[in-house]
Amino acid sequence: MREGASSGGVRASALAPGDVPLGPFLAMAQHDDQRYMRRALGLARRALGTASPNPCVGAVVVKDGVILGEGYHRRPGEDHAEVLALGRAGRRARGSTLYVNLEPCCFQGRTPPCTEEIIRRKVARVVCAQEDPNPRVSGRGLARLRSAGLEVTAGVLESQARDLNEAYNKHISTGLPFLVVKIAQTLDGRIATRSGDSRWITSFPVRRLVHRLRSQLDAVLVGWSTVRRDDPLLTVRHVRGRDPVKVILDSRLRTPLKARVWSTGRTVVATCEGHEEHRLQRYRDRGAEIWEFPSDPSGRVDFKKCIRRLGREDITSVLVEGGQRVFTTALRSGLTDRVIICLAPRLLGRGKDALGDLGIRRIAEALPIREMKVRRLGQDVIITGRM
């Protein structure tokens, strides 16, 4: 159902003489639903970077305009948001309204089904933002609640809920991770000088934003030449959060063995099949996982197969950080979901282009960017959009 719909709601029509119009009351109820759903969404956002591969879910228990309990799902295996919120509400949950941004689960997984706990606690009404695209749920949770006599309203702030869990939604539906391409470039489209120098094109506030993205997404992916040129750590330092899995595309095993990228965390080297074992072992000795793939027609790692493997490893989101060849491959693959272009107010003239050949010969074939948003961050401009 769409926003504000209800199973068993009251219609403000066909009023008898002397009746009070219900329109203002329904509008007020809808306003309250959105207010408490925003609170649930705010709680859910706290789980970005920790809940994966599970969705980010927040829940709020309300009765007579008072919040009795709230919570959010922190990480796989721990209590779900609904259970935490109801537990904090205790006996007062009877007759209450539960607000949750994703449909309550109705199957036994790492934890018991939330629908049964909601019914057991005698909640009167459940307000849900989004149905769960997980085939094991997908409307069954709401149907179970309705069959137990609860009033159910679905679709409140649905678009915000879908945006929050866009990585989960894609992964659970397709098996593929949500792919974000982030490019830091000058106004004239350069990501490095002719000599290869690229530090730092953008200002510190943008670098802090990138570290926040790393903390929220499951993996960061770069090419071997980026590691050789910039020697990045690919960790989270400027904000609090966990480090992502590091993925290096290296078809011919040319990543420097003395690079800083090996110093901490899980690192994957995606390479082509056919290397001698002793060459692979040198990277394993540095702590790397080796994933071997068939070559694509250009002799490089098959990008699509690598992305599918990441999805099978329950990596639900990937941040592509460079360089030019990797950006180009990601965009040509058709798998990219979102682009983030960080524009610095600088001009380089000749230098390294952000993108290579995308195979486009006519303007009509240009890759469209939808839902584009533009904002200032420090001295730089951030452009985001969906592919």
CSV table of C-alpha atoms in Angstrom, one decimal:
chain,number,residue,atom,x,y,z
A,1,MET,CA,0.0,0.0,0.0
A,2,ARG,CA,1.1,3.6,-0.6
A,3,GLU,CA,2.0,6.2,2.1
A,4,GLY,CA,-0.8,6.7,4.6
A,5,ALA,CA,-2.8,3.7,3.5
A,6,SER,CA,-4.2,1.4,6.1
A,7,SER,CA,-5.9,-1.9,6.4
A,8,GLY,CA,-9.2,-0.9,8.0
A,9,GLY,CA,-8.7,2.9,8.0
A,10,VAL,CA,-11.6,5.3,8.3
A,11,ARG,CA,-12.7,7.3,5.2
A,12,ALA,CA,-13.7,11.0,5.7
A,13,SER,CA,-16.7,10.8,3.3
A,14,ALA,CA,-20.5,10.6,3.4
A,15,LEU,CA,-20.8,12.6,6.6
A,16,ALA,CA,-24.1,12.7,8.4
A,17,PRO,CA,-25.5,16.0,9.7
A,18,GLY,CA,-23.7,17.0,12.9
A,19,ASP,CA,-20.7,14.7,12.2
A,20,VAL,CA,-17.3,16.2,12.6
A,21,PRO,CA,-15.2,16.1,9.4
A,22,LEU,CA,-12.4,13.6,9.8
A,23,GLY,CA,-10.0,15.1,7.3
A,24,PRO,CA,-8.0,17.2,9.8
A,25,PHE,CA,-7.8,14.2,12.2
A,26,LEU,CA,-6.6,11.9,9.4
A,27,ALA,CA,-4.0,14.5,8.3
A,28,MET,CA,-2.8,14.8,11.9
A,29,ALA,CA,-2.5,11.0,12.2
A,30,GLN,CA,-0.5,10.9,9.0
A,31,HIS,CA,1.8,13.6,10.3
A,32,ASP,CA,2.4,11.6,13.5
A,33,ASP,CA,3.1,8.5,11.4
A,34,GLN,CA,5.8,10.4,9.4
A,35,ARG,CA,7.2,11.9,12.5
A,36,TYR,CA,7.8,8.6,14.3
A,37,MET,CA,8.9,6.9,11.0
A,38,ARG,CA,11.6,9.6,10.7
A,39,ARG,CA,12.8,8.6,14.1
A,40,ALA,CA,12.9,5.0,13.1
A,41,LEU,CA,14.9,5.9,10.0
A,42,GLY,CA,17.3,7.9,12.0
A,43,LEU,CA,17.9,5.0,14.3
A,44,ALA,CA,18.4,2.7,11.3
A,45,ARG,CA,21.1,5.0,9.8
A,46,ARG,CA,23.2,4.2,12.9
A,47,ALA,CA,23.7,0.7,11.5
A,48,LEU,CA,25.3,1.8,8.2
A,49,GLY,CA,28.5,-0.1,8.0
A,50,THR,CA,27.7,-2.6,10.7
A,51,ALA,CA,24.5,-4.4,9.9
A,52,SER,CA,25.5,-5.7,6.4
A,53,PRO,CA,24.6,-8.0,4.8
A,54,ASN,CA,21.5,-7.5,6.8
A,55,PRO,CA,19.4,-4.3,6.2
A,56,CYS,CA,19.5,-1.2,8.4
A,57,VAL,CA,16.4,-1.3,10.5
A,58,GLY,CA,15.2,1.0,13.3
A,59,ALA,CA,12.0,0.6,15.4
A,60,VAL,CA,10.0,2.9,17.7
A,61,VAL,CA,7.2,1.8,20.1
A,62,VAL,CA,4.6,4.6,20.7
A,63,LYS,CA,1.5,4.8,22.8
A,64,ASP,CA,-0.7,7.9,23.5
A,65,GLY,CA,2.0,10.1,21.9
A,66,VAL,CA,4.8,8.8,24.2
A,67,ILE,CA,7.8,6.8,22.9
A,68,LEU,CA,8.0,3.7,25.2
A,69,GLY,CA,11.0,2.0,23.6
A,70,GLU,CA,13.2,2.1,20.5
A,71,GLY,CA,16.2,0.3,19.0
A,72,TYR,CA,18.1,-0.6,15.9
A,73,HIS,CA,19.7,-3.8,14.5
A,74,ARG,CA,23.4,-3.4,15.0
A,75,ARG,CA,24.9,-6.5,13.3
A,76,PRO,CA,24.1,-10.0,12.0
A,77,GLY,CA,23.2,-12.4,14.8
A,78,GLU,CA,22.1,-9.7,17.3
A,79,ASP,CA,18.5,-8.8,18.2
A,80,HIS,CA,16.4,-7.1,15.5
A,81,ALA,CA,15.2,-3.6,16.0
A,82,GLU,CA,11.6,-4.6,16.8
A,83,VAL,CA,12.7,-7.0,19.5
A,84,LEU,CA,14.9,-4.4,21.1
A,85,ALA,CA,12.2,-1.7,21.0
A,86,LEU,CA,9.5,-4.0,22.4
A,87,GLY,CA,11.9,-5.2,25.1
A,88,ARG,CA,12.5,-1.7,26.3
A,89,ALA,CA,8.8,-0.9,26.3
A,90,GLY,CA,8.1,-4.0,28.4
A,91,ARG,CA,4.5,-4.6,29.4
A,92,ARG,CA,3.5,-1.1,28.2
A,93,ALA,CA,3.8,-2.3,24.6
A,94,ARG,CA,0.3,-3.8,24.9
A,95,GLY,CA,-2.0,-1.7,22.7
A,96,SER,CA,0.8,0.4,21.3
A,97,THR,CA,1.9,1.3,17.7
A,98,LEU,CA,5.2,0.0,16.4
A,99,TYR,CA,7.0,2.0,13.7
A,100,VAL,CA,9.6,0.2,11.7
A,101,ASN,CA,11.3,1.1,8.4
A,102,LEU,CA,11.3,-2.4,7.0
A,103,GLU,CA,8.7,-5.2,7.0
A,104,PRO,CA,9.2,-7.4,10.1
A,105,CYS,CA,10.7,-10.8,9.3
A,106,CYS,CA,8.4,-13.9,9.5
A,107,PHE,CA,11.0,-16.7,9.4
A,108,GLN,CA,13.5,-18.3,11.6
A,109,GLY,CA,17.0,-17.1,10.8
A,110,ARG,CA,19.9,-16.3,13.1
A,111,THR,CA,17.1,-14.9,15.3
A,112,PRO,CA,13.4,-15.8,15.8
A,113,PRO,CA,10.7,-14.2,13.6
A,114,CYS,CA,9.9,-10.7,14.7
A,115,THR,CA,6.2,-11.1,13.7
A,116,GLU,CA,5.6,-13.6,16.5
A,117,GLU,CA,7.2,-11.3,19.1
A,118,ILE,CA,5.0,-8.4,17.9
A,119,ILE,CA,1.9,-10.5,18.2
A,120,ARG,CA,3.0,-11.9,21.6
A,121,ARG,CA,3.4,-8.4,22.9
A,122,LYS,CA,-0.1,-7.6,21.9
A,123,VAL,CA,0.8,-4.5,19.8
A,124,ALA,CA,-2.3,-3.0,18.3
A,125,ARG,CA,-0.9,-1.4,15.1
A,126,VAL,CA,2.3,-1.7,13.0
A,127,VAL,CA,3.4,1.2,10.7
A,128,CYS,CA,6.0,0.0,8.1
A,129,ALA,CA,7.9,2.1,5.5
A,130,GLN,CA,8.9,-0.6,3.0
A,131,GLU,CA,8.1,-4.2,2.2
A,132,ASP,CA,11.1,-6.5,2.5
A,133,PRO,CA,12.3,-7.6,-1.0
A,134,ASN,CA,13.8,-10.7,0.6
A,135,PRO,CA,11.8,-13.6,-1.1
A,136,ARG,CA,11.4,-15.2,2.3
A,137,VAL,CA,9.4,-12.2,3.5
A,138,SER,CA,8.1,-10.1,0.7
A,139,GLY,CA,4.7,-9.2,2.1
A,140,ARG,CA,4.3,-12.3,4.2
A,141,GLY,CA,5.3,-10.5,7.4
A,142,LEU,CA,2.6,-7.9,7.0
A,143,ALA,CA,0.1,-10.6,6.0
A,144,ARG,CA,0.9,-12.5,9.2
A,145,LEU,CA,0.3,-9.5,11.3
A,146,ARG,CA,-3.0,-8.7,9.6
A,147,SER,CA,-4.1,-12.3,10.1
A,148,ALA,CA,-3.4,-12.0,13.8
A,149,GLY,CA,-5.8,-9.0,14.0
A,150,LEU,CA,-3.3,-6.1,14.0
A,151,GLU,CA,-3.9,-2.9,12.1
A,152,VAL,CA,-1.2,-2.5,9.5
A,153,THR,CA,-0.2,0.7,7.6
A,154,ALA,CA,2.5,0.4,4.9
A,155,GLY,CA,4.4,2.8,2.7
A,156,VAL,CA,5.0,5.7,5.1
A,157,LEU,CA,8.2,7.5,3.9
A,158,GLU,CA,8.8,4.6,1.6
A,159,SER,CA,11.2,6.4,-0.8
A,160,GLN,CA,13.5,7.5,2.1
A,161,ALA,CA,13.4,3.9,3.4
A,162,ARG,CA,14.4,2.5,0.0
A,163,ASP,CA,17.2,5.0,-0.3
A,164,LEU,CA,18.6,4.0,3.1
A,165,ASN,CA,18.7,0.3,2.2
A,166,GLU,CA,19.5,0.6,-1.5
A,167,ALA,CA,22.5,-1.7,-1.1
A,168,TYR,CA,20.5,-4.4,0.7
A,169,ASN,CA,17.6,-4.0,-1.8
A,170,LYS,CA,19.8,-4.7,-4.8
A,171,HIS,CA,21.9,-7.5,-3.2
A,172,ILE,CA,18.9,-9.4,-1.9
A,173,SER,CA,17.1,-9.1,-5.2
A,174,THR,CA,19.9,-9.7,-7.7
A,175,GLY,CA,22.8,-11.2,-5.7
A,176,LEU,CA,25.0,-8.2,-6.9
A,177,PRO,CA,26.5,-5.5,-4.7
A,178,PHE,CA,25.5,-1.9,-5.0
A,179,LEU,CA,28.2,-0.2,-7.0
A,180,VAL,CA,29.3,3.4,-6.3
A,181,VAL,CA,31.9,5.1,-8.5
A,182,LYS,CA,33.6,8.1,-6.8
A,183,ILE,CA,35.8,10.4,-8.9
A,184,ALA,CA,37.8,13.3,-7.5
A,185,GLN,CA,38.8,15.6,-10.4
A,186,THR,CA,39.6,19.1,-11.4
A,187,LEU,CA,37.1,21.3,-13.2
A,188,ASP,CA,38.7,20.3,-16.5
A,189,GLY,CA,38.2,16.6,-15.8
A,190,ARG,CA,41.7,15.6,-14.7
A,191,ILE,CA,42.5,13.1,-11.9
A,192,ALA,CA,46.3,13.6,-11.9
A,193,THR,CA,49.0,15.7,-13.6
A,194,ARG,CA,50.9,14.4,-16.6
A,195,SER,CA,53.6,13.1,-14.1
A,196,GLY,CA,50.9,11.2,-12.2
A,197,ASP,CA,50.7,13.4,-9.1
A,198,SER,CA,47.2,13.4,-7.6
A,199,ARG,CA,47.6,14.4,-4.0
A,200,TRP,CA,45.5,16.2,-3.1
A,201,ILE,CA,43.1,17.3,-5.8
A,202,THR,CA,40.2,17.9,-3.4
A,203,SER,CA,40.2,19.5,0.1
A,204,PHE,CA,40.2,17.8,3.4
A,205,PRO,CA,36.3,18.0,3.9
A,206,VAL,CA,35.9,15.9,0.8
A,207,ARG,CA,38.5,13.4,1.9
A,208,ARG,CA,36.6,13.1,5.2
A,209,LEU,CA,33.5,12.4,3.2
A,210,VAL,CA,35.2,9.6,1.3
A,211,HIS,CA,36.3,8.0,4.6
A,212,ARG,CA,32.7,8.1,5.8
A,213,LEU,CA,31.7,6.4,2.6
A,214,ARG,CA,34.4,3.7,3.2
A,215,SER,CA,33.0,3.2,6.7
A,216,GLN,CA,29.5,2.7,5.4
A,217,LEU,CA,30.2,0.5,2.4
A,218,ASP,CA,31.5,-3.1,2.5
A,219,ALA,CA,34.4,-2.9,0.1
A,220,VAL,CA,36.6,-0.4,-1.7
A,221,LEU,CA,38.0,-1.3,-5.2
A,222,VAL,CA,41.0,0.1,-7.0
A,223,GLY,CA,43.4,-0.9,-9.8
A,224,TRP,CA,47.0,-1.9,-9.2
A,225,SER,CA,48.3,1.3,-10.7
A,226,THR,CA,46.5,3.4,-8.1
A,227,VAL,CA,48.3,1.4,-5.4
A,228,ARG,CA,51.6,1.8,-7.1
A,229,ARG,CA,51.2,5.5,-7.7
A,230,ASP,CA,49.5,6.7,-4.5
A,231,ASP,CA,50.4,3.9,-2.0
A,232,PRO,CA,47.0,4.3,-0.2
A,233,LEU,CA,46.0,2.5,3.0
A,234,LEU,CA,42.3,2.4,1.9
A,235,THR,CA,41.3,2.4,5.5
A,236,VAL,CA,39.0,4.7,7.6
A,237,ARG,CA,40.9,7.3,9.5
A,238,HIS,CA,39.1,10.7,9.4
A,239,VAL,CA,35.9,9.4,10.9
A,240,ARG,CA,34.9,6.6,13.3
A,241,GLY,CA,34.0,3.3,11.6
A,242,ARG,CA,35.2,0.0,10.4
A,243,ASP,CA,37.5,-0.6,7.5
A,244,PRO,CA,36.1,-1.9,4.3
A,245,VAL,CA,37.4,-5.0,2.5
A,246,LYS,CA,40.1,-3.9,0.0
A,247,VAL,CA,39.9,-5.2,-3.5
A,248,ILE,CA,42.7,-4.7,-6.0
A,249,LEU,CA,42.3,-5.5,-9.7
A,250,ASP,CA,45.6,-6.7,-10.9
A,251,SER,CA,45.5,-8.9,-14.0
A,252,ARG,CA,49.3,-9.4,-14.2
A,253,LEU,CA,50.3,-9.3,-10.5
A,254,ARG,CA,52.1,-5.9,-10.6
A,255,THR,CA,51.0,-4.5,-7.3
A,256,PRO,CA,54.1,-3.6,-5.2
A,257,LEU,CA,54.7,-6.1,-2.4
A,258,LYS,CA,55.9,-3.3,-0.1
A,259,ALA,CA,52.7,-1.2,-0.5
A,260,ARG,CA,51.0,0.0,2.6
A,261,VAL,CA,47.7,-1.6,1.6
A,262,TRP,CA,48.9,-5.0,3.0
A,263,SER,CA,49.4,-3.6,6.5
A,264,THR,CA,45.9,-4.1,7.9
A,265,GLY,CA,42.5,-5.6,7.2
A,266,ARG,CA,41.2,-8.0,4.6
A,267,THR,CA,42.7,-7.5,1.1
A,268,VAL,CA,41.7,-9.3,-2.0
A,269,VAL,CA,43.8,-9.5,-5.2
A,270,ALA,CA,41.6,-10.2,-8.2
A,271,THR,CA,43.8,-11.5,-11.0
A,272,CYS,CA,43.7,-13.5,-14.2
A,273,GLU,CA,44.0,-17.3,-14.3
A,274,GLY,CA,47.3,-19.0,-15.2
A,275,HIS,CA,49.9,-17.4,-12.9
A,276,GLU,CA,52.7,-19.6,-11.5
A,277,GLU,CA,52.1,-20.7,-8.0
A,278,HIS,CA,55.2,-19.0,-6.5
A,279,ARG,CA,54.0,-15.6,-7.8
A,280,LEU,CA,50.6,-16.1,-6.2
A,281,GLN,CA,52.3,-17.2,-2.9
A,282,ARG,CA,54.2,-14.0,-2.6
A,283,TYR,CA,50.9,-12.1,-2.2
A,284,ARG,CA,49.5,-14.7,0.1
A,285,ASP,CA,52.5,-14.2,2.3
A,286,ARG,CA,51.5,-10.6,2.6
A,287,GLY,CA,48.1,-11.7,3.8
A,288,ALA,CA,46.2,-11.3,0.6
A,289,GLU,CA,43.4,-13.5,-0.7
A,290,ILE,CA,43.8,-14.4,-4.3
A,291,TRP,CA,40.8,-14.6,-6.6
A,292,GLU,CA,41.5,-15.9,-10.1
A,293,PHE,CA,39.2,-15.1,-13.0
A,294,PRO,CA,39.1,-15.7,-16.7
A,295,SER,CA,40.5,-12.8,-18.8
A,296,ASP,CA,38.1,-10.5,-20.7
A,297,PRO,CA,38.7,-9.8,-24.4
A,298,SER,CA,41.3,-7.2,-23.5
A,299,GLY,CA,43.3,-9.6,-21.4
A,300,ARG,CA,42.3,-8.1,-18.1
A,301,VAL,CA,40.3,-9.4,-15.1
A,302,ASP,CA,36.7,-10.0,-16.1
A,303,PHE,CA,35.1,-7.2,-14.1
A,304,LYS,CA,31.5,-8.6,-14.1
A,305,LYS,CA,32.7,-11.9,-12.8
A,306,CYS,CA,34.6,-10.2,-10.0
A,307,ILE,CA,31.6,-8.2,-9.0
A,308,ARG,CA,29.4,-11.3,-8.9
A,309,ARG,CA,32.0,-13.0,-6.7
A,310,LEU,CA,31.9,-10.1,-4.3
A,311,GLY,CA,28.1,-10.5,-4.1
A,312,ARG,CA,28.4,-14.2,-3.4
A,313,GLU,CA,30.8,-13.3,-0.5
A,314,ASP,CA,27.9,-11.2,1.0
A,315,ILE,CA,29.6,-8.0,0.2
A,316,THR,CA,26.5,-5.8,-0.5
A,317,SER,CA,28.2,-2.6,-1.5
A,318,VAL,CA,31.4,-1.5,-3.3
A,319,LEU,CA,33.1,1.9,-3.5
A,320,VAL,CA,35.1,2.2,-6.7
A,321,GLU,CA,38.0,4.7,-6.1
A,322,GLY,CA,40.1,4.5,-9.2
A,323,GLY,CA,41.9,4.9,-11.4
A,324,GLN,CA,40.9,5.9,-14.9
A,325,ARG,CA,40.8,2.3,-16.3
A,326,VAL,CA,38.8,1.0,-13.4
A,327,PHE,CA,36.3,3.9,-13.5
A,328,THR,CA,35.8,3.3,-17.3
A,329,THR,CA,35.4,-0.4,-16.9
A,330,ALA,CA,32.9,0.1,-14.1
A,331,LEU,CA,30.8,2.5,-16.1
A,332,ARG,CA,31.0,0.4,-19.3
A,333,SER,CA,29.9,-2.7,-17.4
A,334,GLY,CA,26.4,-1.4,-16.8
A,335,LEU,CA,26.6,-2.5,-13.1
A,336,THR,CA,27.2,1.0,-11.6
A,337,ASP,CA,24.3,2.3,-9.5
A,338,ARG,CA,25.5,5.7,-8.3
A,339,VAL,CA,28.2,8.2,-9.2
A,340,ILE,CA,29.8,10.7,-6.9
A,341,ILE,CA,31.9,13.3,-8.7
A,342,CYS,CA,34.0,15.6,-6.4
A,343,LEU,CA,35.0,18.7,-8.4
A,344,ALA,CA,37.9,20.8,-7.2
A,345,PRO,CA,38.2,24.5,-8.3
A,346,ARG,CA,41.4,23.8,-10.1
A,347,LEU,CA,42.6,23.6,-13.7
A,348,LEU,CA,45.4,21.3,-14.9
A,349,GLY,CA,45.3,21.5,-18.6
A,350,ARG,CA,47.1,18.4,-19.8
A,351,GLY,CA,46.9,15.5,-17.4
A,352,LYS,CA,45.3,12.2,-16.6
A,353,ASP,CA,41.6,12.1,-17.8
A,354,ALA,CA,39.1,10.8,-15.3
A,355,LEU,CA,37.5,8.5,-17.9
A,356,GLY,CA,38.7,6.6,-20.9
A,357,ASP,CA,36.7,5.4,-23.9
A,358,LEU,CA,33.2,4.5,-23.0
A,359,GLY,CA,32.4,3.3,-26.5
A,360,ILE,CA,30.1,6.3,-27.2
A,361,ARG,CA,30.0,7.6,-30.7
A,362,ARG,CA,26.9,9.8,-30.6
A,363,ILE,CA,25.6,12.3,-28.0
A,364,ALA,CA,22.3,10.3,-27.8
A,365,GLU,CA,24.3,7.3,-26.5
A,366,ALA,CA,25.8,9.3,-23.5
A,367,LEU,CA,25.3,7.6,-20.2
A,368,PRO,CA,22.5,9.5,-18.4
A,369,ILE,CA,22.7,10.5,-14.7
A,370,ARG,CA,19.3,10.7,-12.9
A,371,GLU,CA,18.2,12.3,-9.7
A,372,MET,CA,21.3,14.6,-9.8
A,373,LYS,CA,22.1,16.5,-6.6
A,374,VAL,CA,24.7,19.3,-6.3
A,375,ARG,CA,26.2,20.7,-3.1
A,376,ARG,CA,29.2,22.6,-1.8
A,377,LEU,CA,31.6,21.0,0.6
A,378,GLY,CA,34.4,23.3,1.7
A,379,GLN,CA,35.9,24.8,-1.5
A,380,ASP,CA,34.7,21.8,-3.6
A,381,VAL,CA,31.5,20.8,-5.3
A,382,ILE,CA,29.9,17.4,-4.9
A,383,ILE,CA,27.7,16.0,-7.7
A,384,THR,CA,25.8,12.8,-7.0
A,385,GLY,CA,23.4,10.9,-9.1
A,386,ARG,CA,22.0,7.5,-10.1
A,387,MET,CA,23.0,5.7,-13.3
